[in-house]
């Protein structure tokens, strides 16, 4: 249509049927389109769009939304944004990761509402990045304020965001006014940016072999990880159950459990765009069988793993190691069993020293957080991390005490029986 804002010129002239007005700009990238295509120059520079004015753009929430569909073969999450409950003007933008420039997706005006799948537009704006910003702005055109934003992700029953403030025609938000939004010409009273992932999370699992290990037996963990829309970039293991995936890297990992019990092992897979997923497995470790002692004489045995020496002679077992008294134990010579026991003792000493160094570091970090907590200086997320870290430290301290007792028993055993 043609128009003039000078009284001496003819009034606005309708040059085509209203049903075809949106087709004046077929590509959605010219300067007279009130809803230019996401990613085009006018959408990124609304101040230069001559059609983006109150005179031309009827801000009733019914403007055409030219949002491209997701590209064929896209397997990542899809997002739907709804802007409603508007007493003023609400706008939805995407943020270019490389430059921080915002791209307008759509706006709604007084009493308007709109719901749109913005996945394709977000992918276009992201330009291949694994994440993109979604900015939601509500601006105040005067009198009262009300807004509602909802961001939903397919496959999730919990929305990414669902915020609503007041009803149209009633004063709601009392937030201070911010800068004028170029798309509406009014100051903002709500401005929030979300970071949305555009690639699918990896699928990760792993197995243990043997599935039912005993103490002192090495267990091999083998990863199985795939990425629906890319490749796996890294695999990291948590072998000691502390929540830190820093004990091993790669498709396989090994650990020997020194005592019976249940141990949690975790695997984290990270894809080529930075998305990650984790899997955990609780490994139940049984007591190692203690070989019987041969020879003659009365015998008695005691073991940490629950089995002692049997038959003639005397023996003491710790994690499956037996030192024979009179005669032999299970056909093995005393010198052979002593060498095995000393090797086990050496390994346990190294493990205990490593554990104590880790405990000292964790204790220092926790002490610093505790001081900040006592001063009331922790955020909610930091407080949750503090509570989790305190539980991990307590669990590790118990493991350390149990390992220290095992080392002491072996030392006494070696000193008494092996010289």
Coordinates of C-alpha atoms in Angstrom, one line a residue:
X1 CA 0.0 0.0 0.0
X2 CA 1.0 3.6 -0.4
X3 CA 0.6 6.3 2.2
X4 CA 1.6 9.9 3.1
X5 CA 1.8 11.7 6.4
X6 CA 1.5 15.1 4.8
X7 CA -2.0 16.6 4.8
X8 CA -1.5 18.0 1.3
X9 CA -1.0 14.6 -0.2
X10 CA -3.7 12.1 -1.0
X11 CA -4.9 9.8 1.7
X12 CA -3.6 6.2 2.1
X13 CA -4.4 4.2 -1.0
X14 CA -5.1 0.5 -0.8
X15 CA -3.4 -0.9 -3.9
X16 CA -4.0 -4.7 -3.3
X17 CA -6.4 -6.8 -1.3
X18 CA -5.6 -7.1 2.4
X19 CA -5.1 -10.8 2.1
X20 CA -2.1 -10.1 -0.1
X21 CA -0.4 -7.4 1.9
X22 CA 2.1 -9.8 3.5
X23 CA 3.2 -10.8 0.0
X24 CA 4.5 -7.3 -0.8
X25 CA 7.9 -8.6 0.5
X26 CA 8.0 -12.2 -0.6
X27 CA 11.4 -13.0 0.9
X28 CA 10.9 -11.2 4.2
X29 CA 14.1 -9.3 3.9
X30 CA 13.2 -5.8 2.6
X31 CA 12.8 -2.5 4.5
X32 CA 9.0 -2.3 4.4
X33 CA 8.3 -5.7 6.0
X34 CA 6.9 -5.4 9.5
X35 CA 8.1 -8.9 10.4
X36 CA 11.3 -9.5 8.4
X37 CA 12.7 -13.0 8.1
X38 CA 14.9 -14.1 11.1
X39 CA 18.5 -13.6 10.3
X40 CA 17.9 -10.9 7.6
X41 CA 19.5 -7.5 7.9
X42 CA 16.3 -5.6 8.8
X43 CA 15.5 -8.1 11.6
X44 CA 19.0 -7.5 13.1
X45 CA 18.7 -3.7 12.6
X46 CA 15.1 -2.7 13.4
X47 CA 16.0 0.9 13.7
X48 CA 16.7 1.0 9.9
X49 CA 13.5 -0.8 8.9
X50 CA 11.2 1.9 7.6
X51 CA 8.2 -0.3 8.0
X52 CA 8.8 -1.0 11.7
X53 CA 6.8 1.9 13.0
X54 CA 3.5 2.3 14.8
X55 CA 2.1 3.9 11.7
X56 CA 2.6 0.9 9.5
X57 CA 2.8 -2.0 12.0
X58 CA -0.5 -2.8 13.6
X59 CA 0.7 -4.0 17.0
X60 CA -2.2 -6.3 17.8
X61 CA -0.2 -9.5 18.0
X62 CA -1.4 -10.6 14.5
X63 CA 1.7 -9.6 12.4
X64 CA 3.0 -12.3 10.2
X65 CA 5.7 -14.4 11.8
X66 CA 8.2 -15.4 9.2
X67 CA 10.1 -18.1 11.1
X68 CA 11.9 -20.7 9.0
X69 CA 11.4 -24.4 9.7
X70 CA 14.2 -26.5 11.2
X71 CA 16.5 -27.9 8.4
X72 CA 15.9 -31.5 7.2
X73 CA 17.7 -34.1 9.3
X74 CA 17.8 -31.9 12.4
X75 CA 17.6 -34.2 15.5
X76 CA 18.2 -31.8 18.3
X77 CA 15.6 -30.3 20.6
X78 CA 12.8 -28.1 19.3
X79 CA 11.5 -25.0 21.1
X80 CA 8.2 -23.3 21.2
X81 CA 7.8 -19.8 22.6
X82 CA 4.5 -18.3 23.7
X83 CA 4.1 -14.6 24.6
X84 CA 0.7 -13.6 26.0
X85 CA -1.1 -12.0 28.9
X86 CA 0.2 -8.7 27.4
X87 CA -1.0 -5.4 28.7
X88 CA 1.9 -3.8 26.9
X89 CA 4.4 -5.0 24.2
X90 CA 6.3 -8.3 24.4
X91 CA 9.2 -9.2 22.0
X92 CA 11.2 -12.4 21.5
X93 CA 14.7 -12.2 20.1
X94 CA 17.5 -14.6 19.3
X95 CA 21.2 -13.7 20.1
X96 CA 24.0 -14.3 17.6
X97 CA 26.7 -16.3 19.5
X98 CA 29.6 -14.7 17.6
X99 CA 28.6 -11.0 17.9
X100 CA 25.9 -10.8 20.6
X101 CA 23.6 -9.0 18.1
X102 CA 20.0 -9.7 18.7
X103 CA 17.6 -10.8 15.9
X104 CA 13.9 -10.2 16.4
X105 CA 11.7 -13.3 16.0
X106 CA 8.3 -11.8 16.8
X107 CA 6.5 -9.3 18.9
X108 CA 2.9 -9.1 20.3
X109 CA 1.0 -6.0 21.5
X110 CA -1.8 -5.0 23.7
X111 CA -4.0 -8.0 24.6
X112 CA -2.2 -10.0 22.0
X113 CA -0.7 -13.5 22.2
X114 CA 1.3 -15.7 20.0
X115 CA 2.9 -19.1 20.1
X116 CA 5.5 -20.1 17.6
X117 CA 8.1 -22.8 16.9
X118 CA 11.3 -20.9 16.8
X119 CA 13.7 -23.8 16.3
X120 CA 14.5 -23.0 12.7
X121 CA 15.2 -19.4 13.4
X122 CA 17.4 -20.2 16.4
X123 CA 19.4 -22.6 14.2
X124 CA 19.8 -20.0 11.6
X125 CA 20.9 -17.3 14.1
X126 CA 23.3 -19.7 15.9
X127 CA 25.2 -20.4 12.7
X128 CA 26.4 -23.8 13.7
X129 CA 27.0 -23.2 17.3
X130 CA 25.7 -25.7 19.9
X131 CA 23.9 -23.1 21.9
X132 CA 22.0 -19.8 21.3
X133 CA 20.6 -17.1 23.4
X134 CA 16.8 -16.4 23.6
X135 CA 16.0 -12.9 24.9
X136 CA 12.5 -12.1 26.2
X137 CA 11.5 -8.4 26.6
X138 CA 8.4 -6.8 27.9
X139 CA 8.1 -3.0 27.5
X140 CA 5.8 -0.5 29.2
X141 CA 3.6 1.7 27.0
X142 CA 2.0 3.3 30.1
X143 CA -0.7 2.9 32.7
X144 CA -0.6 -0.8 33.6
X145 CA 1.8 -3.7 33.1
X146 CA 1.4 -7.4 32.5
X147 CA 3.3 -10.1 30.7
X148 CA 3.5 -13.8 30.2
X149 CA 6.3 -15.9 28.6
X150 CA 6.5 -19.6 28.2
X151 CA 9.4 -21.6 26.6
X152 CA 8.8 -25.3 26.0
X153 CA 11.3 -27.9 24.8
X154 CA 9.9 -31.0 23.0
X155 CA 10.2 -34.2 25.0
X156 CA 10.3 -32.4 28.3
X157 CA 7.3 -32.2 30.6
X158 CA 8.9 -29.3 32.5
X159 CA 9.0 -26.0 30.5
X160 CA 12.3 -24.2 30.2
X161 CA 10.6 -21.0 31.4
X162 CA 7.0 -20.3 32.5
X163 CA 6.6 -16.8 34.0
X164 CA 3.5 -14.7 34.2
X165 CA 2.9 -11.4 36.0
X166 CA -0.6 -10.0 36.4
X167 CA -3.5 -9.7 34.0
X168 CA -4.1 -7.2 31.3
X169 CA -5.7 -4.0 32.6
X170 CA -4.2 -4.3 36.1
X171 CA -0.9 -3.0 37.5
X172 CA 1.4 -6.0 38.1
X173 CA 5.2 -5.6 37.8
X174 CA 6.8 -2.8 39.8
X175 CA 10.3 -3.4 38.3
X176 CA 12.2 -0.3 37.4
X177 CA 12.1 0.7 33.7
X178 CA 15.2 0.0 31.6
X179 CA 16.3 1.2 28.2
X180 CA 13.9 1.8 25.4
X181 CA 13.5 -1.3 23.2
X182 CA 14.0 -0.4 19.5
X183 CA 11.3 -2.7 18.3
X184 CA 8.5 -1.2 20.4
X185 CA 9.7 2.3 21.2
X186 CA 8.9 1.9 24.9
X187 CA 11.1 1.3 28.0
X188 CA 11.6 -2.3 29.1
X189 CA 10.5 -3.5 32.6
X190 CA 11.3 -7.2 32.0
X191 CA 14.4 -8.4 30.1
X192 CA 15.6 -12.0 30.4
X193 CA 18.0 -14.1 28.3
X194 CA 18.0 -17.9 28.3
X195 CA 20.7 -20.1 26.8
X196 CA 19.2 -22.9 24.8
X197 CA 21.0 -26.0 23.5
X198 CA 20.5 -26.8 19.8
X199 CA 22.1 -30.2 19.6
X200 CA 20.9 -33.5 21.0
X201 CA 22.5 -34.9 24.2
X202 CA 24.7 -37.9 23.8
X203 CA 23.4 -41.4 24.7
X204 CA 25.8 -43.1 27.1
X205 CA 26.0 -46.4 29.0
X206 CA 28.8 -48.7 30.1
X207 CA 29.4 -52.2 31.4
X208 CA 31.7 -53.8 34.0
X209 CA 33.7 -57.0 33.6
X210 CA 33.6 -59.1 35.6
X211 CA 30.0 -58.2 36.6
X212 CA 30.4 -59.6 40.1
X213 CA 34.0 -58.9 41.2
X214 CA 35.6 -59.8 44.5
X215 CA 38.0 -57.7 46.5
X216 CA 41.5 -57.4 45.0
X217 CA 40.2 -58.2 41.5
X218 CA 40.6 -55.7 38.7
X219 CA 37.4 -54.6 37.0
X220 CA 37.4 -53.3 33.4
X221 CA 34.7 -50.7 32.5
X222 CA 33.8 -50.3 28.8
X223 CA 31.9 -47.3 27.5
X224 CA 29.1 -47.3 24.9
X225 CA 28.3 -43.8 23.8
X226 CA 26.7 -42.3 20.7
X227 CA 25.6 -38.9 19.6
X228 CA 22.4 -38.5 17.5
X229 CA 23.5 -35.4 15.6
X230 CA 27.3 -35.5 15.8
X231 CA 30.2 -37.3 17.4
X232 CA 31.6 -38.1 20.8
X233 CA 34.5 -35.8 21.7
X234 CA 35.4 -37.0 25.1
X235 CA 34.8 -39.8 27.7
X236 CA 35.7 -39.2 31.3
X237 CA 35.4 -41.5 34.3
X238 CA 34.5 -41.1 38.0
X239 CA 36.0 -44.2 39.5
X240 CA 35.9 -43.2 43.2
X241 CA 32.3 -41.9 43.4
X242 CA 33.2 -38.3 44.3
X243 CA 31.3 -36.8 41.4
X244 CA 34.5 -35.6 39.7
X245 CA 35.1 -37.2 36.3
X246 CA 38.9 -37.0 36.5
X247 CA 40.2 -40.5 37.3
X248 CA 40.5 -41.8 33.7
X249 CA 39.8 -40.8 30.1
X250 CA 38.8 -42.9 27.1
X251 CA 36.6 -45.8 26.1
X252 CA 37.8 -48.1 28.9
X253 CA 38.9 -47.7 32.5
X254 CA 40.1 -50.1 35.2
X255 CA 39.9 -50.1 39.0
X256 CA 40.7 -52.7 41.7
X257 CA 38.4 -52.6 44.8
X258 CA 40.3 -53.5 47.9
X259 CA 37.4 -54.4 50.2
X260 CA 33.9 -55.8 49.8
X261 CA 31.1 -53.3 49.5
X262 CA 29.1 -51.3 46.9
X263 CA 30.9 -48.7 44.9
X264 CA 29.4 -46.1 42.5
X265 CA 31.2 -45.6 39.2
X266 CA 30.3 -42.9 36.7
X267 CA 30.9 -42.1 33.0
X268 CA 30.4 -38.7 31.3
X269 CA 30.2 -38.4 27.5
X270 CA 30.7 -35.0 25.8
X271 CA 29.8 -34.5 22.2
X272 CA 31.5 -32.3 19.5
X273 CA 29.3 -29.3 20.4
X274 CA 29.7 -29.4 24.1
X275 CA 26.6 -31.2 25.2
X276 CA 27.2 -33.9 27.9
X277 CA 25.3 -36.8 29.5
X278 CA 26.3 -39.1 32.3
X279 CA 25.6 -42.7 33.4
X280 CA 26.3 -44.4 36.7
X281 CA 26.7 -48.0 37.8
X282 CA 26.7 -49.4 41.3
X283 CA 29.3 -52.2 41.5
X284 CA 28.9 -54.8 44.3
X285 CA 32.2 -56.3 45.3
X286 CA 32.2 -59.6 47.2
X287 CA 34.7 -61.1 49.6
X288 CA 37.7 -62.8 48.0
X289 CA 37.9 -66.5 48.8
X290 CA 40.6 -67.5 51.2
X291 CA 42.6 -70.6 50.3
X292 CA 42.8 -73.3 52.9
X293 CA 46.0 -74.0 54.8
X294 CA 47.7 -77.5 54.6
X295 CA 50.0 -79.2 57.0
X296 CA 49.2 -80.4 60.5
X297 CA 48.3 -78.8 63.8
X298 CA 45.3 -76.8 65.0
X299 CA 44.7 -73.7 63.0
X300 CA 42.6 -70.5 63.2
X301 CA 42.1 -67.7 60.8
X302 CA 40.7 -64.2 60.8
X303 CA 40.0 -62.1 57.7
X304 CA 38.8 -58.6 56.7
X305 CA 37.1 -60.1 53.8
X306 CA 35.2 -62.5 56.0
X307 CA 37.2 -65.7 55.3
X308 CA 40.0 -67.1 57.4
X309 CA 42.4 -70.0 57.0
X310 CA 41.1 -73.6 57.4
X311 CA 42.7 -76.9 58.0
X312 CA 46.0 -77.4 59.8
X313 CA 48.3 -74.5 60.7
X314 CA 47.4 -70.9 61.5
X315 CA 46.7 -68.1 59.1
X316 CA 45.4 -64.5 59.0
X317 CA 43.7 -63.2 55.9
X318 CA 43.3 -59.5 54.7
X319 CA 41.6 -58.9 51.4
X320 CA 42.2 -62.5 50.4
X321 CA 45.9 -62.7 51.3
X322 CA 46.8 -65.6 53.7
X323 CA 50.1 -66.1 55.5
X324 CA 50.6 -69.8 56.5
X325 CA 51.9 -70.9 59.8
X326 CA 52.8 -74.6 60.1
X327 CA 52.8 -76.2 56.7
X328 CA 51.5 -74.5 53.5
X329 CA 48.3 -72.6 52.6
X330 CA 46.5 -73.8 49.5
X331 CA 49.7 -75.3 48.1
X332 CA 51.6 -71.9 48.1
X333 CA 54.9 -71.5 50.0
X334 CA 55.1 -69.1 52.9
X335 CA 57.7 -67.0 51.0
X336 CA 55.3 -66.7 48.0
X337 CA 52.4 -65.6 50.2
X338 CA 54.6 -63.1 52.1
X339 CA 55.7 -61.5 48.8
X340 CA 52.0 -61.2 47.7
X341 CA 51.1 -59.7 51.1
X342 CA 54.0 -57.1 50.9
X343 CA 52.9 -56.2 47.4
X344 CA 49.3 -55.7 48.6
X345 CA 50.6 -53.6 51.5
X346 CA 52.6 -51.4 49.1
X347 CA 49.6 -50.8 46.9
X348 CA 47.4 -49.9 49.9
X349 CA 50.0 -47.4 51.2
X350 CA 50.1 -45.6 47.9
X351 CA 46.3 -45.6 47.7
X352 CA 46.1 -44.2 51.3
X353 CA 48.6 -41.5 50.6
X354 CA 46.8 -40.4 47.5
X355 CA 43.5 -40.4 49.3
X356 CA 44.8 -38.3 52.1
X357 CA 46.2 -35.7 49.7
X358 CA 42.8 -35.5 48.1
X359 CA 41.1 -35.2 51.4
X360 CA 43.3 -32.4 52.4
X361 CA 42.5 -30.4 49.3
X362 CA 38.8 -31.0 49.6
X363 CA 38.9 -30.1 53.3
X364 CA 40.6 -26.7 52.4
X365 CA 38.0 -25.9 49.8
X366 CA 35.2 -26.8 52.1
X367 CA 36.6 -24.7 54.9
X368 CA 36.6 -21.6 52.6
X369 CA 33.0 -22.2 51.6
X370 CA 32.0 -22.8 55.2
X371 CA 33.5 -19.4 56.2
X372 CA 31.5 -17.7 53.4
X373 CA 28.4 -19.6 54.5
X374 CA 28.7 -18.5 58.1
X375 CA 28.9 -14.9 56.8
X376 CA 25.8 -15.5 54.7
X377 CA 27.7 -15.1 51.5
X378 CA 26.6 -18.2 49.6
X379 CA 24.2 -18.2 46.7
X380 CA 21.5 -21.0 46.6
X381 CA 23.5 -22.9 44.0
X382 CA 26.7 -22.5 46.1
X383 CA 24.9 -23.7 49.2
X384 CA 23.8 -26.8 47.4
X385 CA 27.3 -27.4 46.2
X386 CA 28.6 -27.0 49.7
X387 CA 26.1 -29.5 51.1
X388 CA 27.0 -32.1 48.4
X389 CA 30.8 -31.5 48.9
X390 CA 30.4 -32.0 52.7
X391 CA 28.7 -35.3 52.1
X392 CA 31.4 -36.4 49.6
X393 CA 34.1 -35.4 52.1
X394 CA 32.5 -37.4 54.9
X395 CA 32.2 -40.5 52.7
X396 CA 35.8 -40.2 51.6
X397 CA 37.0 -39.8 55.2
X398 CA 35.2 -43.0 56.1
X399 CA 36.9 -44.7 53.2
X400 CA 40.2 -43.3 54.4
X401 CA 39.8 -44.7 57.9
X402 CA 38.8 -48.1 56.6
X403 CA 41.9 -48.1 54.3
X404 CA 44.2 -47.0 57.1
X405 CA 42.9 -49.9 59.3
X406 CA 43.6 -52.3 56.5
X407 CA 47.2 -51.0 56.1
X408 CA 47.8 -51.3 59.8
X409 CA 46.6 -54.9 59.8
X410 CA 48.8 -55.8 56.9
X411 CA 51.8 -54.1 58.6
X412 CA 51.2 -56.1 61.7
X413 CA 50.8 -59.3 59.7
X414 CA 54.0 -58.8 57.7
X415 CA 55.9 -57.9 60.9
X416 CA 54.6 -61.0 62.8
X417 CA 54.7 -63.6 60.1
X418 CA 57.1 -62.5 57.4
X419 CA 59.8 -60.8 59.4

